[in-house]
PDB file of C-alpha atoms in Angstrom:
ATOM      1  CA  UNK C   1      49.358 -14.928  19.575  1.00 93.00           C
ATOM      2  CA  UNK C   2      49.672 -15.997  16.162  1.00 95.00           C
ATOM      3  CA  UNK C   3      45.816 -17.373  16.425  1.00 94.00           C
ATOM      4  CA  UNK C   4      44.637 -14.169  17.598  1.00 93.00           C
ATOM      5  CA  UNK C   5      46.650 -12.358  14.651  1.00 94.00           C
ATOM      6  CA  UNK C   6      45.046 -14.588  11.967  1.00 94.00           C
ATOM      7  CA  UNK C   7      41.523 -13.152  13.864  1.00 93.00           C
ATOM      8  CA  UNK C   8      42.334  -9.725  13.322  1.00 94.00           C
ATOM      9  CA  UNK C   9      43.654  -9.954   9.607  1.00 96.00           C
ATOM     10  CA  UNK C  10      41.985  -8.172   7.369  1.00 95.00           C
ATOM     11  CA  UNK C  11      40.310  -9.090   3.951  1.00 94.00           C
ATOM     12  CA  UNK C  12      42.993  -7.397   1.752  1.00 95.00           C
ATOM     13  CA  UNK C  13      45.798  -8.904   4.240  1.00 96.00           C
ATOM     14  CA  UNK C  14      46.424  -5.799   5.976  1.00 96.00           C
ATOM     15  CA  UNK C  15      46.025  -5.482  10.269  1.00 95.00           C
ATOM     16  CA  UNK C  16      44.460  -2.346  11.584  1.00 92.00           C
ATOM     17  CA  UNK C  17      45.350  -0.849  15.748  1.00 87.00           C
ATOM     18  CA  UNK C  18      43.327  -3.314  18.072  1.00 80.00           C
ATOM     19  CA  UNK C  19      40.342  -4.241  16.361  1.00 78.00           C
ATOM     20  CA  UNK C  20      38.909  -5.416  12.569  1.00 76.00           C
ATOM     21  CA  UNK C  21      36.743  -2.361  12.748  1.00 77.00           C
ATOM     22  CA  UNK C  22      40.114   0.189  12.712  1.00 77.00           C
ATOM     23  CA  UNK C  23      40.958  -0.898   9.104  1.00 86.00           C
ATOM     24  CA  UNK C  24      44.490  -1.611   7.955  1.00 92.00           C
ATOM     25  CA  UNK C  25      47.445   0.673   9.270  1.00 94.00           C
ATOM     26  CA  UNK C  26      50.165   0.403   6.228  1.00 95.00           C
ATOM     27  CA  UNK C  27      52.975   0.692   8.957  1.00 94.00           C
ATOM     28  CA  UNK C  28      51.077  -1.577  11.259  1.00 94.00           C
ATOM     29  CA  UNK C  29      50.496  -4.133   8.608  1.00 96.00           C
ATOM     30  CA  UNK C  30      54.178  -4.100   7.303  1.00 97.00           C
ATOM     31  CA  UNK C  31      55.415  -4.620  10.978  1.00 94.00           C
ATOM     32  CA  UNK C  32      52.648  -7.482  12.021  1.00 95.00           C
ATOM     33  CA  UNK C  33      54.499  -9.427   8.719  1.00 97.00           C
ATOM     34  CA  UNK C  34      58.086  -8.696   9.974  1.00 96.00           C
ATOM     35  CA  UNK C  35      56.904 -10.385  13.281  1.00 95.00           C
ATOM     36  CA  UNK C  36      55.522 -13.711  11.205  1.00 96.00           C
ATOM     37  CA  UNK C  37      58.701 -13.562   8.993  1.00 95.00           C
ATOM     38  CA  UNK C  38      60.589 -13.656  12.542  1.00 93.00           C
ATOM     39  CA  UNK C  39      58.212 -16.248  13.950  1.00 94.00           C
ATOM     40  CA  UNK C  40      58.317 -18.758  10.655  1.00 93.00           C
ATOM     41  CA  UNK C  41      62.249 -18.424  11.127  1.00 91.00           C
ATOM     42  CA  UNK C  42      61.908 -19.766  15.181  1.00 91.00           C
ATOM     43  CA  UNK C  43      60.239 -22.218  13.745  1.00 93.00           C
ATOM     44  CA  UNK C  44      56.530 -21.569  14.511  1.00 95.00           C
ATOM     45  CA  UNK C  45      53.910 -22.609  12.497  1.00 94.00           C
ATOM     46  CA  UNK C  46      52.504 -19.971  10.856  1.00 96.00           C
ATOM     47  CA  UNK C  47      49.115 -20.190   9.291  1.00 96.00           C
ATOM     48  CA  UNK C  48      49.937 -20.657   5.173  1.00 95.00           C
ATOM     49  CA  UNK C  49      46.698 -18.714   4.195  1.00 96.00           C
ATOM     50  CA  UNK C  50      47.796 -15.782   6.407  1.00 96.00           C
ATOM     51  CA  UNK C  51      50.981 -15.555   5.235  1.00 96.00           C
ATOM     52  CA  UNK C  52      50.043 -15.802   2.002  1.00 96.00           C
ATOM     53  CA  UNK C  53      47.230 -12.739   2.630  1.00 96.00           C
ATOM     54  CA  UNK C  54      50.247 -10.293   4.394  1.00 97.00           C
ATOM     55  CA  UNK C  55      52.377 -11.145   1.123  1.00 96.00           C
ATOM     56  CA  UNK C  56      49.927  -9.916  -1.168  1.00 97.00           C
ATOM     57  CA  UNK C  57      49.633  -7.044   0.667  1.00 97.00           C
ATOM     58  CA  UNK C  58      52.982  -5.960   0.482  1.00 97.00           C
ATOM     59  CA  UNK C  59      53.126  -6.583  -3.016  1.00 96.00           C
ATOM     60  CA  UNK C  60      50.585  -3.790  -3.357  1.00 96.00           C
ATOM     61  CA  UNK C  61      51.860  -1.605  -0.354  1.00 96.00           C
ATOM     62  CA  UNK C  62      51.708   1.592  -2.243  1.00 94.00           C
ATOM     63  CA  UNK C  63      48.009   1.550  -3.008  1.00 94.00           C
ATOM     64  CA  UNK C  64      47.270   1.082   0.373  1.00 96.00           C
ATOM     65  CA  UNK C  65      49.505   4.374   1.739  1.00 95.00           C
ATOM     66  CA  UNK C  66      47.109   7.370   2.114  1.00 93.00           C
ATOM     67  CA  UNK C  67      47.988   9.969  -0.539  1.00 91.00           C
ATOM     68  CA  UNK C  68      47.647  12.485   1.962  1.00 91.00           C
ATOM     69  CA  UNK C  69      50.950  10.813   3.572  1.00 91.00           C
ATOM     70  CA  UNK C  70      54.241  12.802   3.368  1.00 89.00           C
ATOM     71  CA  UNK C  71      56.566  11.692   1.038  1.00 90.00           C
ATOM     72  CA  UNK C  72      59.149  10.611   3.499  1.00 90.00           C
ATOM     73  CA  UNK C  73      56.467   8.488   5.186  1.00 90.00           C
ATOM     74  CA  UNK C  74      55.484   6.945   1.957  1.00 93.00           C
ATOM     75  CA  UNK C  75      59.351   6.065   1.074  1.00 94.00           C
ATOM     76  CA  UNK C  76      59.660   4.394   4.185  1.00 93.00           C
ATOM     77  CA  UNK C  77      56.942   2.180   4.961  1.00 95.00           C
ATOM     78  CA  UNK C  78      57.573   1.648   1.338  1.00 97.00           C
ATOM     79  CA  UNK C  79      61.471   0.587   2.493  1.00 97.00           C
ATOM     80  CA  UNK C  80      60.268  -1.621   5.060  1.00 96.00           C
ATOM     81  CA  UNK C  81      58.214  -3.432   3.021  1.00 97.00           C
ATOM     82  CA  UNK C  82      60.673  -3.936   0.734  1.00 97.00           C
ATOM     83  CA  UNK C  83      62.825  -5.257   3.613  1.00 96.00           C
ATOM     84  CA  UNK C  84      60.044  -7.729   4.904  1.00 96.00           C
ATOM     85  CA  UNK C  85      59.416  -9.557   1.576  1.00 96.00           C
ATOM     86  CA  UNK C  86      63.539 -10.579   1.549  1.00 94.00           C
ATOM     87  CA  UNK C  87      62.535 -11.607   4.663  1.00 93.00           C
ATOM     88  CA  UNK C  88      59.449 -13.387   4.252  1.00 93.00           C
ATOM     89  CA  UNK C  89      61.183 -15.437   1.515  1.00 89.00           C
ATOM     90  CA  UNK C  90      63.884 -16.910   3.243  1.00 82.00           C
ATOM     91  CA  UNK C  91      66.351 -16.320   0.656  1.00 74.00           C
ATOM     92  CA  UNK C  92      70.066 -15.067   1.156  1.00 71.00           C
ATOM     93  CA  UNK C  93      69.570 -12.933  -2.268  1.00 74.00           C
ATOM     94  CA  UNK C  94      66.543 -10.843  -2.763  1.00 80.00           C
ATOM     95  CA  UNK C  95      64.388 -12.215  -5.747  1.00 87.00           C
ATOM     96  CA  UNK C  96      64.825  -9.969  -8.657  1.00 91.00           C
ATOM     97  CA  UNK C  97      61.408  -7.823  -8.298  1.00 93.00           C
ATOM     98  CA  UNK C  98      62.316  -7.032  -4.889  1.00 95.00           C
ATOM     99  CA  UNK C  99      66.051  -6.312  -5.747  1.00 95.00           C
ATOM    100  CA  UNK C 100      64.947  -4.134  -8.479  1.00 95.00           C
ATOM    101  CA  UNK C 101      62.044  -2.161  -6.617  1.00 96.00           C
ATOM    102  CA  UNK C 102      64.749  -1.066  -4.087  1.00 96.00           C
ATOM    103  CA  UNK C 103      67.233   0.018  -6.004  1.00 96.00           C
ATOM    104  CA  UNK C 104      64.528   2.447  -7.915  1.00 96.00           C
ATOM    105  CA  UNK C 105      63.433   3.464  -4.902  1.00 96.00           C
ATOM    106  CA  UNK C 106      66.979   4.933  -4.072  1.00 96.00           C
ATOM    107  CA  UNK C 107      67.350   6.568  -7.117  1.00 95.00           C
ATOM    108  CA  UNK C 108      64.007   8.126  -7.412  1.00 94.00           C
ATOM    109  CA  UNK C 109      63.994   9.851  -4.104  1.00 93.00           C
ATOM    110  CA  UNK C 110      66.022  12.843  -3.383  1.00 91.00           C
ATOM    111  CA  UNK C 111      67.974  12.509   0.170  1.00 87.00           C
ATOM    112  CA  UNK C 112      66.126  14.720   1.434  1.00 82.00           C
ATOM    113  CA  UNK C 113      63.298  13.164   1.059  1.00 85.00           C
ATOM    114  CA  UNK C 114      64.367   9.677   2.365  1.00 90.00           C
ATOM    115  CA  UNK C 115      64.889   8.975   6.209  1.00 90.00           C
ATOM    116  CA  UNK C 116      68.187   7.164   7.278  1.00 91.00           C
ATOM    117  CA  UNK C 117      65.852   4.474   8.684  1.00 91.00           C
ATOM    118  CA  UNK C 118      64.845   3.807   4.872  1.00 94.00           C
ATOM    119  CA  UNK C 119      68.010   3.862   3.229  1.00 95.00           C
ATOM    120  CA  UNK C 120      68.920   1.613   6.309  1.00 94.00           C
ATOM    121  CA  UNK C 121      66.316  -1.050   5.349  1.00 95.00           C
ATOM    122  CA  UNK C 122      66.799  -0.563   1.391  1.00 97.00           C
ATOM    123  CA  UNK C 123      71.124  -1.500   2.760  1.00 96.00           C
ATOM    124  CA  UNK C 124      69.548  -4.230   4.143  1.00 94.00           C
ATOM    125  CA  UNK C 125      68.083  -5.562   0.566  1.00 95.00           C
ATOM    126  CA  UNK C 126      71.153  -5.095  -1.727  1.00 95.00           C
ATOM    127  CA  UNK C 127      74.019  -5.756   0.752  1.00 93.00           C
ATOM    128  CA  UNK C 128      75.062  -8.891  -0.645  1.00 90.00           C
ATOM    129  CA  UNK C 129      73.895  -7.885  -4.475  1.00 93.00           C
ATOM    130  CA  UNK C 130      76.982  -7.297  -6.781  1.00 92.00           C
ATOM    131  CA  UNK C 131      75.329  -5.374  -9.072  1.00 92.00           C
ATOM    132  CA  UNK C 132      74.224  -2.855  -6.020  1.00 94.00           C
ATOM    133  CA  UNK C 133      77.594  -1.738  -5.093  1.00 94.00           C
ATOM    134  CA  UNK C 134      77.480   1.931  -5.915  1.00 94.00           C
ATOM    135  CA  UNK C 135      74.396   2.379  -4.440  1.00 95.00           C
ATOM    136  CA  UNK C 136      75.411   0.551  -1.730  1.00 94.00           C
ATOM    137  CA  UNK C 137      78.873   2.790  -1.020  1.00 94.00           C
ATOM    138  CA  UNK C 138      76.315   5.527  -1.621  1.00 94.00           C
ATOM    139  CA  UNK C 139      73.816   5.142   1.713  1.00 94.00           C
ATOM    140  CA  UNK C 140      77.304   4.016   3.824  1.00 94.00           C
ATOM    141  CA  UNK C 141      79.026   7.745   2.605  1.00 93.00           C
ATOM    142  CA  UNK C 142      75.493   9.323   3.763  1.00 92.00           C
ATOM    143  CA  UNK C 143      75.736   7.694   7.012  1.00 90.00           C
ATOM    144  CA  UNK C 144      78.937   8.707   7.571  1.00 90.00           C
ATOM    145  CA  UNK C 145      78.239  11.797   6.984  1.00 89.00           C
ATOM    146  CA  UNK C 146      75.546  11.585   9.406  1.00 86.00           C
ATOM    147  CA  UNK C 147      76.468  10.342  12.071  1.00 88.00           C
ATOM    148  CA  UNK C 148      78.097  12.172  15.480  1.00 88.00           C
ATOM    149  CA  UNK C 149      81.255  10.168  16.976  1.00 88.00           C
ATOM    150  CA  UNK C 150      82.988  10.740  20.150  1.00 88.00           C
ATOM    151  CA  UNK C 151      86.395   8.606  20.886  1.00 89.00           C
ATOM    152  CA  UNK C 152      83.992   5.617  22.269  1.00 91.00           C
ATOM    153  CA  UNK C 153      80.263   6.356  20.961  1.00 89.00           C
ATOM    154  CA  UNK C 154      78.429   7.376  18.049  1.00 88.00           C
ATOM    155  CA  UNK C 155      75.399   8.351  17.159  1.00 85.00           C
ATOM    156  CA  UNK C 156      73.158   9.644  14.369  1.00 82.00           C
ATOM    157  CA  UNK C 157      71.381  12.900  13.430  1.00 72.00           C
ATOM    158  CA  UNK C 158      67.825  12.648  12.675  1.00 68.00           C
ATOM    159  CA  UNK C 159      64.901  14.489  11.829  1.00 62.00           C
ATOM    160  CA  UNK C 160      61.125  13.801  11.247  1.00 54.00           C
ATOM    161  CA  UNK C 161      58.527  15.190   9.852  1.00 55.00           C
ATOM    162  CA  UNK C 162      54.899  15.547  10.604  1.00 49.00           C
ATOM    163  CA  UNK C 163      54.170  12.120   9.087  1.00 46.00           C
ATOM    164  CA  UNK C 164      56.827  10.274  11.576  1.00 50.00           C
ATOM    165  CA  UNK C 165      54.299   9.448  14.272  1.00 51.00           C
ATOM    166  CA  UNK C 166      52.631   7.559  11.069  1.00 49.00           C
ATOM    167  CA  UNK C 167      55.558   4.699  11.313  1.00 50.00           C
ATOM    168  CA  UNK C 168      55.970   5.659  14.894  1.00 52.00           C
ATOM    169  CA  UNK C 169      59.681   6.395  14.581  1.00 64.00           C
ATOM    170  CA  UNK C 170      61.888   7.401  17.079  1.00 73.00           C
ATOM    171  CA  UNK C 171      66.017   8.101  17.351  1.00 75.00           C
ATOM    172  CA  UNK C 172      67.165   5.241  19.092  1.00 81.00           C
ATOM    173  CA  UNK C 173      64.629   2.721  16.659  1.00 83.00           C
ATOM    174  CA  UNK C 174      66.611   4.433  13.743  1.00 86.00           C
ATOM    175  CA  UNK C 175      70.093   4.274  15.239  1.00 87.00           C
ATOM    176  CA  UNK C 176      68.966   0.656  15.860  1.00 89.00           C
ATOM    177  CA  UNK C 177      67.912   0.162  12.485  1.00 91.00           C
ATOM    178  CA  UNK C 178      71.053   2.028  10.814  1.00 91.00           C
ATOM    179  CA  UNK C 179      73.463  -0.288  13.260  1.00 91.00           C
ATOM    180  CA  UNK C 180      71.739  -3.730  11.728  1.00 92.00           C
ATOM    181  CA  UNK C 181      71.901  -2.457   8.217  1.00 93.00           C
ATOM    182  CA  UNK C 182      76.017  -1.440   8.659  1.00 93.00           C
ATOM    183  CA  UNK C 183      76.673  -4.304  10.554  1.00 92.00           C
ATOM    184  CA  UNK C 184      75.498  -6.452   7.819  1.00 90.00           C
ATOM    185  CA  UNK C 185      76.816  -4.257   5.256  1.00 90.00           C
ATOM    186  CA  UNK C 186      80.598  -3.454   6.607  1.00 91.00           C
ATOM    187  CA  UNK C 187      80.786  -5.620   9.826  1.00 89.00           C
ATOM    188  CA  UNK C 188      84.339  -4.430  10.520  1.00 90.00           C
ATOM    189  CA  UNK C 189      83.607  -0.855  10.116  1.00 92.00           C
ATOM    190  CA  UNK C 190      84.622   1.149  13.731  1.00 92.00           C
ATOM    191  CA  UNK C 191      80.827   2.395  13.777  1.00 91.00           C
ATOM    192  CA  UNK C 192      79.847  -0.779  15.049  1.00 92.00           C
ATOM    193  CA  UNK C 193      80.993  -0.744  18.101  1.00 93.00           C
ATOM    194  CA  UNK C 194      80.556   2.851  19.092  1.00 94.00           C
ATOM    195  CA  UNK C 195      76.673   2.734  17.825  1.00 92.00           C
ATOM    196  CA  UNK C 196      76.454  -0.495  20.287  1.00 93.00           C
ATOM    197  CA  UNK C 197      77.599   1.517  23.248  1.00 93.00           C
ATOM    198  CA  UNK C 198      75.359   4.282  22.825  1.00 91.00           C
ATOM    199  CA  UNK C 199      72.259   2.348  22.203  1.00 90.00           C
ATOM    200  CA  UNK C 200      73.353   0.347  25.521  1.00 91.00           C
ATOM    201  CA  UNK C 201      73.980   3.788  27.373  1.00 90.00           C
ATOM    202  CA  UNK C 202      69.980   4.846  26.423  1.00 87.00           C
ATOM    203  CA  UNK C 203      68.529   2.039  28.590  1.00 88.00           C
ATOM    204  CA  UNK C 204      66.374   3.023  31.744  1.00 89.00           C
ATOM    205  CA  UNK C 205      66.099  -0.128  34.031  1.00 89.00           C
ATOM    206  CA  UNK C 206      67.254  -2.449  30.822  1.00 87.00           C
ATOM    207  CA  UNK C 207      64.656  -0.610  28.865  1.00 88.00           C
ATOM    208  CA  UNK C 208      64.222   1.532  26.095  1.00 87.00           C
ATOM    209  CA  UNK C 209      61.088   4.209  25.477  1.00 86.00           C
ATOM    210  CA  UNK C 210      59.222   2.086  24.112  1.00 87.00           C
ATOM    211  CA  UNK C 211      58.150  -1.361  22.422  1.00 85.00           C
ATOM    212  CA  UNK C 212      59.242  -0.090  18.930  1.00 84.00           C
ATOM    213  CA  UNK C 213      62.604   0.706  20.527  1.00 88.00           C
ATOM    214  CA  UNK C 214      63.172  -2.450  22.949  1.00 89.00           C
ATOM    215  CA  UNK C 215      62.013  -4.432  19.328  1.00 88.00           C
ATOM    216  CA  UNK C 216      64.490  -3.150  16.733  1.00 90.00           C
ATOM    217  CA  UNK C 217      67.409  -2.461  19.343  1.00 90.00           C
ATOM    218  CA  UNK C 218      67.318  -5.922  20.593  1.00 90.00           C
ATOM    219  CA  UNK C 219      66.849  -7.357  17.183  1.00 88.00           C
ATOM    220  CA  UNK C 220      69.530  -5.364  15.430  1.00 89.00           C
ATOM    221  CA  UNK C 221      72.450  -5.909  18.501  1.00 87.00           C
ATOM    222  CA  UNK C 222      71.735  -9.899  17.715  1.00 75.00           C
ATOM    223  CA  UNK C 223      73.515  -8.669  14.279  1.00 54.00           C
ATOM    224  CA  UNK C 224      69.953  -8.857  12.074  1.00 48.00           C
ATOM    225  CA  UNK C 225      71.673 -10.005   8.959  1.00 50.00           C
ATOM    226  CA  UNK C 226      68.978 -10.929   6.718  1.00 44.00           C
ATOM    227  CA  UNK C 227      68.418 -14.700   5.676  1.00 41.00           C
TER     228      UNK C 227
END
């Protein structure tokens, strides 16, 4: 797999849908790094010059977002990028660039214009930065605020726009995403287990919807605390 992903990299280090002659997909490309950030940390070898490729396109992810892309899409894919580089460098703290990118991010774009499944990955980048801990107390108050409990389950409310199908986004992928990013955040915090037991509840045959769903559910109930 990994061989046949180095095949269909692009020349700027971005991966387009299925073949070369697509182009690069800014979602597509941020998620096809996520999945060699996971891959280098199971210890696969993954090819140094491709790596090295995917990086530098991350660094220059928001060149390569259509402008005709909402805004919310744009502030995501931008979020998960962010999210991937911590990743992709195997540190516990997020180099400063990356540390600072984030926290501009939140405090350029209005809440309305910013999808829980960004602010969950942007959590993800300052949770264990001391400097971060307003904004961090920030994005945990808008979850709570967002989020629908019953005595034994909880569960968020969500919208999307027209640009969602652009990051393919779906409720249980966010709720998935939001549950890493508070588990690594406040691990103690009652959400926990009530967001566990309604992800668990969604499953059709031990499945979710879809691959973007089975992906971040299953990732984010192993307690995805970035490394």
């Amino acid at each position: 797999d990994l061989k046949k992903l180095k095949g269909l990299q692009l020349s700027n280090g971005g991966f387009g849908w299925w073949h070369r002659k697509h182009g690069a997909n800014p979602y597509l490309s941020v998620h096809v790094a996520h999945a060699l950030a996971r891959a280098r940390q199971k210890d696969f070898a993954v090819d140094r010059d491709m790596l090295r490729r995917t990086e530098s396109y991350l660094l220059h992810i928001n060149k390569y977002i259509p402008s005709n892309y909402p805004e919310e899409c744009r502030t995501t894919i931008k979020a998960y990028s962010l999210y991937v580089q911590k990743v992709l460098s195997g540190k516990k703290a997020p180099g400063k660039k990356i540390l600072t990118e984030a926290r501009d991010l939140l405090a350029d774009t209005p809440e309305k214009k910013m999808q829980l499944e960004a602010a969950a990955w942007l959590l993800n980048v300052i949770t264990s930065d001391p400097a971060s801990r307003v904004e961090r107390a920030a994005v945990l108050k808008r979850f709570g605020q967002l989020v629908t409990e019953t005595a034994s389950t909880a569960q968020f409310t969500t919208s999307y726009t027209d640009g969602a199908h652009q990051h393919l986004r779906s409720a249980r992928g966010t709720g998935a995403v939001n549950l890493g990013a508070i588990s690594n955040s406040k691990p103690r915090s009652d959400l926990v287990p009530k967001l566990v037991k309604r992800l668990l509840a969604h499953r059709t045959r031990g499945r979710w919807m879809n691959t973007q769903e089975n992906a971040f559910v299953l990732l984010n109930l192993g307690n995805d605390k970035p490394r």
